[in-house]
Short mmCIF file of C-alpha atoms in Angstrom, two decimals:
data_model
loop_
_atom_site.label_atom_id
_atom_site.label_comp_id
_atom_site.label_asym_id
_atom_site.label_seq_id
_atom_site.Cartn_x
_atom_site.Cartn_y
_atom_site.Cartn_z
CA UNK A 6 -127.39 -10.15 4.47
CA UNK A 7 -124.64 -10.25 7.08
CA UNK A 8 -121.23 -11.76 6.57
CA UNK A 9 -118.91 -12.14 3.61
CA UNK A 10 -121.01 -13.06 0.56
CA UNK A 11 -118.06 -13.50 -1.81
CA UNK A 12 -117.60 -16.85 -3.56
CA UNK A 13 -113.90 -17.86 -3.67
CA UNK A 14 -112.52 -19.30 -6.90
CA UNK A 15 -109.05 -20.13 -8.23
CA UNK A 16 -108.60 -19.04 -11.85
CA UNK A 17 -106.15 -20.51 -14.38
CA UNK A 18 -104.74 -17.23 -15.69
CA UNK A 19 -102.57 -19.08 -18.18
CA UNK A 20 -105.70 -20.10 -20.11
CA UNK A 21 -107.37 -16.67 -20.28
CA UNK A 22 -106.42 -13.10 -21.30
CA UNK A 23 -105.94 -10.55 -18.50
CA UNK A 24 -105.77 -6.77 -19.06
CA UNK A 25 -103.98 -4.50 -16.57
CA UNK A 26 -104.57 -0.76 -16.93
CA UNK A 27 -101.88 1.25 -15.18
CA UNK A 28 -98.17 0.57 -14.67
CA UNK A 29 -97.29 2.75 -11.69
CA UNK A 30 -96.43 1.50 -8.18
CA UNK A 31 -99.94 0.07 -7.64
CA UNK A 32 -99.94 -1.50 -11.10
CA UNK A 33 -96.55 -3.05 -10.38
CA UNK A 34 -97.92 -4.49 -7.13
CA UNK A 35 -100.91 -6.02 -8.91
CA UNK A 36 -98.76 -7.38 -11.75
CA UNK A 37 -96.26 -8.88 -9.31
CA UNK A 38 -99.10 -10.64 -7.47
CA UNK A 39 -100.50 -12.00 -10.73
CA UNK A 40 -97.18 -13.31 -12.05
CA UNK A 41 -96.11 -14.53 -8.62
CA UNK A 42 -99.11 -16.84 -8.52
CA UNK A 43 -99.33 -17.57 -12.25
CA UNK A 44 -95.94 -17.12 -13.98
CA UNK A 45 -97.44 -18.26 -17.31
CA UNK A 46 -100.35 -15.79 -17.18
CA UNK A 47 -101.28 -14.06 -20.44
CA UNK A 48 -101.27 -10.37 -19.47
CA UNK A 49 -101.44 -7.13 -21.46
CA UNK A 50 -100.44 -3.89 -19.68
CA UNK A 51 -101.68 -0.52 -20.97
CA UNK A 52 -100.32 2.74 -19.52
CA UNK A 53 -98.91 6.10 -20.57
CA UNK A 54 -96.05 5.82 -18.07
CA UNK A 55 -94.43 2.48 -17.28
CA UNK A 56 -92.11 1.81 -14.34
CA UNK A 57 -88.73 0.23 -15.18
CA UNK A 58 -89.62 -2.70 -12.90
CA UNK A 59 -92.65 -3.47 -15.06
CA UNK A 60 -90.43 -3.53 -18.15
CA UNK A 61 -88.04 -5.87 -16.37
CA UNK A 62 -90.91 -8.25 -15.67
CA UNK A 63 -91.82 -8.17 -19.36
CA UNK A 64 -88.29 -9.29 -20.22
CA UNK A 65 -88.68 -12.34 -17.96
CA UNK A 66 -92.23 -13.30 -18.97
CA UNK A 67 -92.88 -13.97 -22.65
CA UNK A 68 -96.67 -13.78 -22.29
CA UNK A 69 -96.52 -10.30 -20.74
CA UNK A 70 -96.87 -7.45 -23.25
CA UNK A 71 -96.81 -3.68 -22.68
CA UNK A 72 -98.64 -1.01 -24.69
CA UNK A 73 -97.43 2.52 -23.87
CA UNK A 74 -100.52 4.59 -24.70
CA UNK A 75 -103.90 5.68 -23.36
CA UNK A 76 -106.67 3.19 -22.67
CA UNK A 77 -109.23 2.66 -25.44
CA UNK A 78 -112.56 0.82 -24.96
CA UNK A 79 -111.61 -1.50 -27.80
CA UNK A 80 -108.80 -2.81 -25.58
CA UNK A 81 -111.47 -4.81 -23.73
CA UNK A 82 -112.35 -6.82 -26.81
CA UNK A 83 -111.10 -10.37 -26.48
CA UNK A 84 -110.23 -9.86 -22.79
CA UNK A 85 -111.50 -12.19 -20.03
CA UNK A 86 -110.38 -10.40 -16.86
CA UNK A 87 -109.60 -6.74 -16.13
CA UNK A 88 -107.53 -5.14 -13.37
CA UNK A 89 -107.46 -1.33 -13.15
CA UNK A 90 -104.65 0.33 -11.20
CA UNK A 91 -105.15 4.02 -11.95
CA UNK A 92 -105.90 7.08 -9.81
CA UNK A 93 -108.13 8.60 -12.53
CA UNK A 94 -111.75 8.40 -11.35
CA UNK A 95 -113.18 9.22 -14.78
CA UNK A 96 -111.09 6.54 -16.44
CA UNK A 97 -112.07 4.01 -13.76
CA UNK A 98 -115.75 4.76 -14.30
CA UNK A 99 -115.30 4.40 -18.07
CA UNK A 100 -113.56 1.05 -17.65
CA UNK A 101 -116.35 -0.19 -15.38
CA UNK A 102 -119.10 0.82 -17.82
CA UNK A 103 -117.33 -0.71 -20.83
CA UNK A 104 -116.59 -3.89 -18.83
CA UNK A 105 -120.26 -4.20 -17.83
CA UNK A 106 -121.32 -4.03 -21.48
CA UNK A 107 -119.05 -6.99 -22.21
CA UNK A 108 -119.92 -8.92 -19.01
CA UNK A 109 -116.31 -8.81 -17.86
CA UNK A 110 -114.99 -9.25 -14.32
CA UNK A 111 -113.05 -6.18 -13.26
CA UNK A 112 -111.04 -5.20 -10.17
CA UNK A 113 -110.14 -1.63 -9.18
CA UNK A 114 -107.29 -0.87 -6.79
CA UNK A 115 -108.60 0.81 -3.62
CA UNK A 116 -112.10 1.13 -5.15
CA UNK A 117 -114.13 -1.74 -3.64
CA UNK A 118 -117.46 -0.22 -4.70
CA UNK A 119 -116.47 -0.45 -8.38
CA UNK A 120 -115.15 -4.01 -8.15
CA UNK A 121 -117.09 -7.14 -8.98
CA UNK A 122 -114.18 -9.30 -7.72
CA UNK A 123 -111.32 -8.76 -5.27
CA UNK A 124 -107.68 -9.79 -5.26
CA UNK A 125 -107.10 -11.37 -1.84
CA UNK A 126 -103.90 -11.89 0.13
CA UNK A 127 -102.29 -15.17 -0.86
CA UNK A 128 -100.42 -17.71 1.27
CA UNK A 129 -98.43 -20.18 -0.81
CA UNK A 130 -96.58 -23.28 0.40
CA UNK A 131 -95.69 -25.38 -2.62
CA UNK A 132 -98.95 -26.74 -4.04
CA UNK A 133 -100.95 -25.40 -1.10
CA UNK A 134 -102.49 -22.00 -1.72
CA UNK A 135 -104.79 -20.08 0.64
CA UNK A 136 -106.65 -16.91 -0.37
CA UNK A 137 -107.74 -14.43 2.32
CA UNK A 138 -110.59 -11.97 1.91
CA UNK A 139 -111.99 -9.32 4.26
CA UNK A 140 -114.75 -8.38 1.76
CA UNK A 141 -112.80 -5.26 0.91
CA UNK A 142 -113.04 -3.96 4.48
CA UNK A 143 -109.40 -4.08 5.53
CA UNK A 144 -106.47 -5.10 3.29
CA UNK A 145 -104.21 -4.51 6.30
CA UNK A 146 -105.93 -7.27 8.30
CA UNK A 147 -105.66 -9.60 5.31
CA UNK A 148 -101.95 -8.82 5.09
CA UNK A 149 -101.43 -9.55 8.80
CA UNK A 150 -103.32 -12.85 8.53
CA UNK A 151 -101.12 -13.74 5.58
CA UNK A 152 -98.00 -13.15 7.71
CA UNK A 153 -99.39 -15.28 10.55
CA UNK A 154 -100.23 -18.19 8.23
CA UNK A 155 -96.88 -17.96 6.46
CA UNK A 156 -95.10 -18.28 9.80
CA UNK A 157 -97.41 -20.99 11.13
CA UNK A 158 -97.56 -23.32 8.13
CA UNK A 159 -94.32 -25.30 7.74
CA UNK A 160 -92.59 -25.65 4.39
CA UNK A 161 -92.80 -29.41 4.92
CA UNK A 162 -96.57 -29.30 4.38
CA UNK A 163 -95.88 -29.52 0.64
CA UNK A 164 -94.15 -32.85 1.29
CA UNK A 165 -97.36 -33.99 2.98
CA UNK A 166 -99.36 -33.03 -0.10
CA UNK A 167 -97.02 -34.95 -2.36
CA UNK A 168 -97.25 -38.01 -0.11
CA UNK A 169 -101.03 -37.85 -0.11
CA UNK A 170 -101.04 -37.64 -3.90
CA UNK A 171 -98.74 -40.66 -4.11
CA UNK A 172 -101.05 -42.54 -1.72
CA UNK A 173 -104.09 -41.54 -3.75
CA UNK A 174 -102.46 -42.83 -6.95
CA UNK A 175 -101.98 -46.27 -5.38
CA UNK A 176 -105.66 -46.66 -4.52
CA UNK A 177 -107.95 -48.70 -6.72
CA UNK A 178 -111.69 -48.46 -7.32
CA UNK A 179 -114.02 -45.64 -8.26
CA UNK A 180 -113.99 -42.11 -6.86
CA UNK A 181 -116.28 -42.96 -3.92
CA UNK A 182 -114.10 -45.93 -2.90
CA UNK A 183 -110.94 -43.81 -3.02
CA UNK A 184 -112.55 -41.13 -0.86
CA UNK A 185 -113.53 -43.70 1.77
CA UNK A 186 -110.01 -45.13 1.88
CA UNK A 187 -108.40 -41.69 2.16
CA UNK A 188 -110.85 -40.76 4.92
CA UNK A 189 -109.86 -43.90 6.82
CA UNK A 190 -106.15 -43.13 6.43
CA UNK A 191 -106.46 -39.51 7.54
CA UNK A 192 -109.03 -40.01 10.30
CA UNK A 193 -106.28 -40.25 12.94
CA UNK A 194 -105.28 -36.69 12.07
CA UNK A 195 -108.73 -35.55 13.13
CA UNK A 196 -109.59 -37.72 16.12
CA UNK A 197 -106.05 -37.35 17.55
CA UNK A 198 -105.71 -41.02 18.57
CA UNK A 199 -102.49 -41.50 16.64
CA UNK A 200 -101.09 -38.25 17.97
CA UNK A 201 -102.04 -39.09 21.55
CA UNK A 202 -100.46 -42.53 21.26
CA UNK A 203 -97.18 -41.24 19.85
CA UNK A 204 -97.19 -38.39 22.35
CA UNK A 205 -97.70 -40.81 25.24
CA UNK A 206 -94.89 -43.05 23.96
CA UNK A 207 -92.51 -40.12 23.59
CA UNK A 208 -93.42 -38.77 27.01
CA UNK A 209 -92.83 -42.20 28.58
CA UNK A 210 -89.48 -42.50 26.78
CA UNK A 211 -88.22 -39.08 27.86
CA UNK A 212 -89.24 -39.31 31.49
CA UNK A 213 -88.04 -42.91 31.82
CA UNK A 214 -84.66 -41.87 30.45
CA UNK A 215 -84.52 -38.94 32.87
CA UNK A 216 -85.30 -41.09 35.90
CA UNK A 217 -82.94 -43.84 34.72
CA UNK A 218 -80.01 -41.49 34.10
CA UNK A 219 -80.30 -39.75 37.47
CA UNK A 220 -80.72 -43.06 39.24
CA UNK A 221 -77.39 -44.12 37.74
CA UNK A 222 -75.76 -40.84 38.79
CA UNK A 223 -76.90 -41.23 42.40
CA UNK A 224 -76.02 -44.94 42.57
CA UNK A 225 -72.53 -44.49 41.12
CA UNK A 226 -71.45 -41.41 43.06
CA UNK A 227 -73.03 -42.55 46.33
CA UNK A 228 -70.29 -45.16 46.53
CA UNK A 229 -67.53 -43.36 44.64
CA UNK A 230 -67.70 -40.12 46.58
CA UNK A 231 -68.36 -40.12 50.33
CA UNK A 232 -68.50 -36.33 50.13
CA UNK A 233 -71.68 -36.59 48.09
CA UNK A 234 -73.86 -36.92 51.19
CA UNK A 235 -72.07 -33.97 52.77
CA UNK A 236 -72.86 -31.82 49.76
CA UNK A 237 -76.53 -32.61 50.15
CA UNK A 238 -76.54 -31.56 53.82
CA UNK A 239 -74.24 -28.54 53.54
CA UNK A 240 -74.35 -27.06 50.07
CA UNK A 241 -71.40 -25.04 48.92
CA UNK A 242 -72.29 -21.40 48.11
CA UNK A 243 -71.14 -22.16 44.57
CA UNK A 244 -74.40 -24.10 44.17
CA UNK A 245 -76.43 -20.90 44.28
CA UNK A 246 -74.24 -19.22 41.69
CA UNK A 247 -74.71 -22.17 39.34
CA UNK A 248 -78.44 -22.28 40.14
CA UNK A 249 -78.85 -18.68 38.97
CA UNK A 250 -76.50 -19.23 36.04
CA UNK A 251 -78.30 -22.39 34.92
CA UNK A 252 -81.64 -20.58 34.93
CA UNK A 253 -80.31 -17.61 32.94
CA UNK A 254 -78.39 -19.75 30.44
CA UNK A 255 -81.42 -22.01 29.85
CA UNK A 256 -83.66 -18.99 29.25
CA UNK A 257 -81.19 -17.68 26.68
CA UNK A 258 -80.95 -21.08 25.05
CA UNK A 259 -84.73 -21.44 24.90
CA UNK A 260 -85.07 -18.07 23.23
CA UNK A 261 -82.47 -18.52 20.47
CA UNK A 262 -82.00 -22.31 20.42
CA UNK A 263 -78.29 -22.24 21.23
CA UNK A 264 -75.57 -21.03 23.63
CA UNK A 265 -76.50 -22.96 26.80
CA UNK A 266 -73.46 -25.24 26.57
CA UNK A 267 -71.15 -22.42 25.53
CA UNK A 268 -72.24 -20.04 28.29
CA UNK A 269 -72.38 -22.76 30.96
CA UNK A 270 -68.96 -24.14 30.06
CA UNK A 271 -67.38 -20.69 29.97
CA UNK A 272 -68.93 -19.93 33.36
CA UNK A 273 -67.79 -23.29 34.82
CA UNK A 274 -64.23 -22.84 33.62
CA UNK A 275 -64.14 -19.33 35.07
CA UNK A 276 -65.32 -20.78 38.41
CA UNK A 277 -62.41 -23.25 38.42
CA UNK A 278 -64.19 -26.41 37.25
CA UNK A 279 -61.99 -28.67 35.02
CA UNK A 280 -63.10 -29.07 31.36
CA UNK A 281 -64.31 -32.70 31.60
CA UNK A 282 -66.23 -32.06 34.82
CA UNK A 283 -67.62 -28.84 33.35
CA UNK A 284 -68.82 -30.69 30.26
CA UNK A 285 -70.35 -33.44 32.38
CA UNK A 286 -72.20 -30.89 34.51
CA UNK A 287 -73.52 -29.16 31.43
CA UNK A 288 -74.74 -32.40 29.85
CA UNK A 289 -76.29 -33.73 33.07
CA UNK A 290 -78.25 -30.50 33.45
CA UNK A 291 -79.29 -30.66 29.82
CA UNK A 292 -80.91 -34.08 30.26
CA UNK A 293 -83.75 -32.63 32.30
CA UNK A 294 -83.92 -29.19 30.68
CA UNK A 295 -83.85 -30.51 27.12
CA UNK A 296 -86.23 -33.32 27.97
CA UNK A 297 -88.76 -30.74 29.15
CA UNK A 298 -88.04 -28.32 26.30
CA UNK A 299 -88.17 -31.12 23.72
CA UNK A 300 -91.50 -32.28 25.10
CA UNK A 301 -92.89 -28.74 24.96
CA UNK A 302 -91.74 -28.29 21.37
CA UNK A 303 -93.29 -31.65 20.50
CA UNK A 304 -96.62 -30.51 21.96
CA UNK A 305 -96.38 -27.30 19.93
CA UNK A 306 -95.80 -29.38 16.77
CA UNK A 307 -92.30 -28.00 16.19
CA UNK A 308 -90.48 -31.29 15.46
CA UNK A 309 -89.42 -32.53 12.02
CA UNK A 310 -89.20 -36.30 12.56
CA UNK A 311 -87.30 -37.00 9.35
CA UNK A 312 -84.63 -34.53 10.43
CA UNK A 313 -84.70 -36.03 13.94
CA UNK A 314 -83.80 -39.49 12.60
CA UNK A 315 -80.95 -38.13 10.49
CA UNK A 316 -79.39 -36.26 13.43
CA UNK A 317 -79.91 -38.67 16.34
CA UNK A 318 -77.58 -41.65 15.79
CA UNK A 319 -74.62 -39.71 14.30
CA UNK A 320 -74.99 -37.12 17.04
CA UNK A 321 -74.87 -39.78 19.77
CA UNK A 322 -71.80 -41.42 18.21
CA UNK A 323 -69.98 -38.08 18.01
CA UNK A 324 -70.97 -37.13 21.57
CA UNK A 325 -69.86 -40.44 23.13
CA UNK A 326 -66.54 -40.29 21.27
CA UNK A 327 -65.90 -36.72 22.36
CA UNK A 328 -66.84 -37.43 25.98
CA UNK A 329 -64.52 -40.45 26.07
CA UNK A 330 -61.54 -38.49 24.73
CA UNK A 331 -62.07 -35.50 27.01
CA UNK A 332 -62.47 -37.73 30.09
CA UNK A 333 -59.22 -39.50 29.22
CA UNK A 334 -57.46 -36.14 29.39
CA UNK A 335 -58.96 -35.09 32.73
CA UNK A 336 -55.58 -35.35 34.48
CA UNK A 337 -54.26 -32.75 32.06
CA UNK A 338 -57.01 -30.24 32.81
CA UNK A 339 -54.50 -27.42 33.29
CA UNK A 340 -53.65 -27.78 29.62
CA UNK A 341 -57.04 -28.70 28.21
CA UNK A 342 -58.78 -25.81 29.98
CA UNK A 343 -57.21 -23.06 27.81
CA UNK A 344 -57.90 -25.14 24.70
CA UNK A 345 -61.59 -25.38 25.60
CA UNK A 346 -61.60 -21.68 26.49
CA UNK A 347 -60.19 -20.94 23.04
CA UNK A 348 -62.99 -23.01 21.53
CA UNK A 349 -65.67 -21.12 23.51
CA UNK A 350 -64.00 -17.86 22.47
CA UNK A 351 -64.42 -18.86 18.82
CA UNK A 352 -68.03 -19.87 19.40
CA UNK A 353 -68.67 -16.54 21.12
CA UNK A 354 -67.39 -14.74 18.02
CA UNK A 355 -69.60 -16.97 15.84
CA UNK A 356 -72.68 -16.17 17.94
CA UNK A 357 -71.87 -12.47 17.83
CA UNK A 358 -71.44 -12.51 14.05
CA UNK A 359 -74.70 -14.41 13.55
CA UNK A 360 -76.55 -11.75 15.52
CA UNK A 361 -75.77 -9.27 12.74
CA UNK A 362 -76.59 -11.56 9.84
CA UNK A 363 -79.87 -9.84 9.16
CA UNK A 364 -80.17 -11.01 5.56
CA UNK A 365 -80.83 -14.74 5.76
CA UNK A 366 -82.23 -14.97 2.23
CA UNK A 367 -78.81 -15.26 0.62
CA UNK A 368 -78.10 -18.39 2.61
CA UNK A 369 -81.51 -19.83 1.81
CA UNK A 370 -80.91 -19.39 -1.89
CA UNK A 371 -78.02 -21.83 -1.70
CA UNK A 372 -80.47 -24.67 -0.90
CA UNK A 373 -80.95 -26.85 2.13
CA UNK A 374 -77.95 -28.50 3.70
CA UNK A 375 -77.74 -32.10 2.52
CA UNK A 376 -75.20 -33.89 4.73
CA UNK A 377 -77.32 -33.92 7.88
CA UNK A 378 -75.69 -37.06 9.35
CA UNK A 379 -72.18 -35.61 9.08
CA UNK A 380 -73.42 -32.40 10.66
CA UNK A 381 -74.86 -34.42 13.57
CA UNK A 382 -71.63 -36.40 14.01
CA UNK A 383 -69.46 -33.27 14.04
CA UNK A 384 -71.86 -31.33 16.25
CA UNK A 385 -72.10 -34.15 18.80
CA UNK A 386 -68.32 -34.54 19.03
CA UNK A 387 -67.60 -30.81 19.40
CA UNK A 388 -70.45 -30.48 21.88
CA UNK A 389 -69.00 -33.14 24.19
CA UNK A 390 -65.40 -31.90 23.92
CA UNK A 391 -66.24 -28.24 24.46
CA UNK A 392 -69.20 -28.65 26.80
CA UNK A 393 -71.47 -27.05 24.23
CA UNK A 394 -71.92 -26.28 20.57
CA UNK A 395 -74.75 -28.56 19.46
CA UNK A 396 -77.14 -25.65 19.07
CA UNK A 397 -74.51 -23.20 17.82
CA UNK A 398 -73.24 -25.62 15.16
CA UNK A 399 -76.23 -27.74 14.18
CA UNK A 400 -79.08 -25.24 14.54
CA UNK A 401 -77.15 -22.43 12.86
CA UNK A 402 -76.19 -24.68 9.96
CA UNK A 403 -79.75 -25.90 9.46
CA UNK A 404 -81.23 -22.42 9.45
CA UNK A 405 -78.45 -21.00 7.28
CA UNK A 406 -79.06 -23.92 4.91
CA UNK A 407 -82.66 -22.83 4.36
CA UNK A 408 -84.61 -25.02 6.81
CA UNK A 409 -87.58 -23.73 8.76
CA UNK A 410 -86.29 -21.97 11.90
CA UNK A 411 -89.09 -23.11 14.21
CA UNK A 412 -88.96 -26.76 13.14
CA UNK A 413 -85.16 -26.74 13.29
CA UNK A 414 -85.27 -25.33 16.83
CA UNK A 415 -87.76 -27.94 18.06
CA UNK A 416 -85.87 -30.81 16.41
CA UNK A 417 -82.48 -29.69 17.71
CA UNK A 418 -83.87 -29.36 21.25
CA UNK A 419 -85.39 -32.85 21.34
CA UNK A 420 -82.29 -34.52 19.83
CA UNK A 421 -80.19 -32.58 22.35
CA UNK A 422 -81.91 -34.54 25.12
CA UNK A 423 -80.57 -37.86 23.81
CA UNK A 424 -77.14 -36.38 23.04
CA UNK A 425 -76.88 -35.05 26.60
CA UNK A 426 -78.03 -38.38 28.05
CA UNK A 427 -75.39 -40.45 26.26
CA UNK A 428 -72.62 -37.91 26.89
CA UNK A 429 -73.45 -37.84 30.60
CA UNK A 430 -73.38 -41.63 30.91
CA UNK A 431 -69.98 -41.68 29.23
CA UNK A 432 -68.59 -39.00 31.55
CA UNK A 433 -69.96 -40.80 34.62
CA UNK A 434 -68.32 -44.03 33.54
CA UNK A 435 -64.95 -42.39 32.89
CA UNK A 436 -64.63 -39.83 35.71
CA UNK A 437 -63.97 -40.55 39.36
CA UNK A 438 -65.03 -37.20 40.71
CA UNK A 439 -67.52 -34.41 40.12
CA UNK A 440 -68.17 -30.86 41.28
CA UNK A 441 -71.64 -31.59 42.57
CA UNK A 442 -72.42 -28.06 43.69
CA UNK A 443 -71.98 -26.92 40.09
CA UNK A 444 -73.85 -29.90 38.63
CA UNK A 445 -76.82 -29.59 41.01
CA UNK A 446 -77.10 -25.84 40.42
CA UNK A 447 -77.12 -26.23 36.64
CA UNK A 448 -79.61 -29.12 36.76
CA UNK A 449 -82.17 -27.35 38.94
CA UNK A 450 -81.73 -23.89 37.43
CA UNK A 451 -82.03 -25.05 33.83
CA UNK A 452 -84.97 -27.33 34.64
CA UNK A 453 -86.89 -24.42 36.17
CA UNK A 454 -86.27 -22.26 33.12
CA UNK A 455 -87.01 -24.81 30.37
CA UNK A 456 -90.85 -24.75 30.30
CA UNK A 457 -90.84 -20.95 30.42
CA UNK A 458 -88.17 -20.63 27.74
CA UNK A 459 -90.01 -22.94 25.32
CA UNK A 460 -93.17 -20.83 25.57
CA UNK A 461 -91.45 -17.49 25.03
CA UNK A 462 -89.04 -18.68 22.32
CA UNK A 463 -91.09 -16.95 19.61
CA UNK A 464 -91.67 -13.71 21.54
CA UNK A 465 -88.16 -12.52 22.39
CA UNK A 466 -85.87 -10.53 20.15
CA UNK A 467 -83.04 -12.95 19.41
CA UNK A 468 -80.57 -10.34 18.18
CA UNK A 469 -80.22 -8.48 21.49
CA UNK A 470 -79.80 -11.73 23.40
CA UNK A 471 -77.28 -13.13 20.92
CA UNK A 472 -75.17 -9.97 21.10
CA UNK A 473 -75.18 -10.13 24.90
CA UNK A 474 -74.32 -13.83 24.90
CA UNK A 475 -71.54 -13.38 22.36
CA UNK A 476 -69.94 -10.56 24.32
CA UNK A 477 -70.27 -12.45 27.62
CA UNK A 478 -68.75 -15.66 26.27
CA UNK A 479 -65.87 -13.77 24.63
CA UNK A 480 -65.04 -11.88 27.83
CA UNK A 481 -65.21 -14.97 30.06
CA UNK A 482 -63.14 -17.05 27.62
CA UNK A 483 -60.53 -14.31 27.29
CA UNK A 484 -60.31 -14.13 31.07
CA UNK A 485 -59.49 -17.86 31.31
CA UNK A 486 -56.93 -17.67 28.51
CA UNK A 487 -55.24 -14.59 29.98
CA UNK A 488 -55.05 -16.22 33.44
CA UNK A 489 -53.42 -19.29 31.88
CA UNK A 490 -50.85 -17.12 30.09
CA UNK A 491 -50.09 -15.17 33.29
CA UNK A 492 -49.45 -18.47 35.14
CA UNK A 493 -46.94 -19.50 32.50
CA UNK A 494 -45.18 -16.17 32.74
#
């Protein structure tokens, strides 16, 4: 018959006796898989030579015992499951024959013809466990599928399982009644009605906010700045520089989830734009770009809504406060500009250092960051004052604190939309002037790049981009600081 005829089962190894023959590299791999899935498994290892790593596992697991000697057929007495990890064909054949006499299930490493069960690749997310089998045809394919599922399934899915268990415990009635109620509760996950409704609401909210914010910008500056109409008819060449810059900076930001504000602000300051106006231009451009990017990440399912709620309000409060203070100091731009350049210089060094932090596991071991609201408040304030930093501060902290990178990226992008909106409205209220050629260039350039950047965010090597961004920001910031010092001299 065609197709995979194997019947998948999940065995409670803690309630049976497992025998492992062989304690070399392959035996260690099999033993690690067994204990990784069932730490309380009752396992006996028999081998003439035992790797030190196997002995270390025995020290950590009380129910793991090691016998340093040759295999004897009597070792199969009282055993329920057998795993053979030897390169001795005669011994393997002997184990198979003796196991058949006792009606035992036995697995042989790299010998599918001798096996009467296989050890599949395992994907584990809390209480969720998925076993993958290729019917012994290709362990490599099984391994690759495991990697794909590990990356695709969020860690938060275990929270969903716990919530479903809690819901199940609250239901009354017999088994059939509980099944019907659970089917009714989860039906929206299948038919998509709930998802389509929430998606439509979010889409309406984002695009309404975009239209509303730009309507305010046009209405306010149409009366405040007579030159506004002139800019529309005869665009300053600076517009094209900012158009290209906005596109490039948004592509970088979409790939690594940070650095748009830092790179845009550094570029604006280098082009002679005052800090408050530079920050306003950055945040106005981020309304559209982050609205699009946030929507794309929402469609891809990359948003953690619990994290979104914790970040949103504190982030808005911090952003509005920072925008108000920076706007109040606009008349002192000659003095605030080097301060902001110093800030972007520091952020450039941070980005550069993070590019070489290849071992993220140490940070993950410290546990997830707990004070999310304070992180949002601080990130929003620094972002408004420096014209950027929300991604560099918030996203980096979330990932370093052990949170899922993809979900953190999507959540930070969609909250960034609301942060940018409120910051921009504050700047518009406080400032009497704007460098519209810079603002328009950033808005259009970043908007064009956002849908593309969201799609390729998982396909670009972040390290190379982060190194380039870090070096660029450091050089541009140093240039502004050096020019300021030369003016004083």
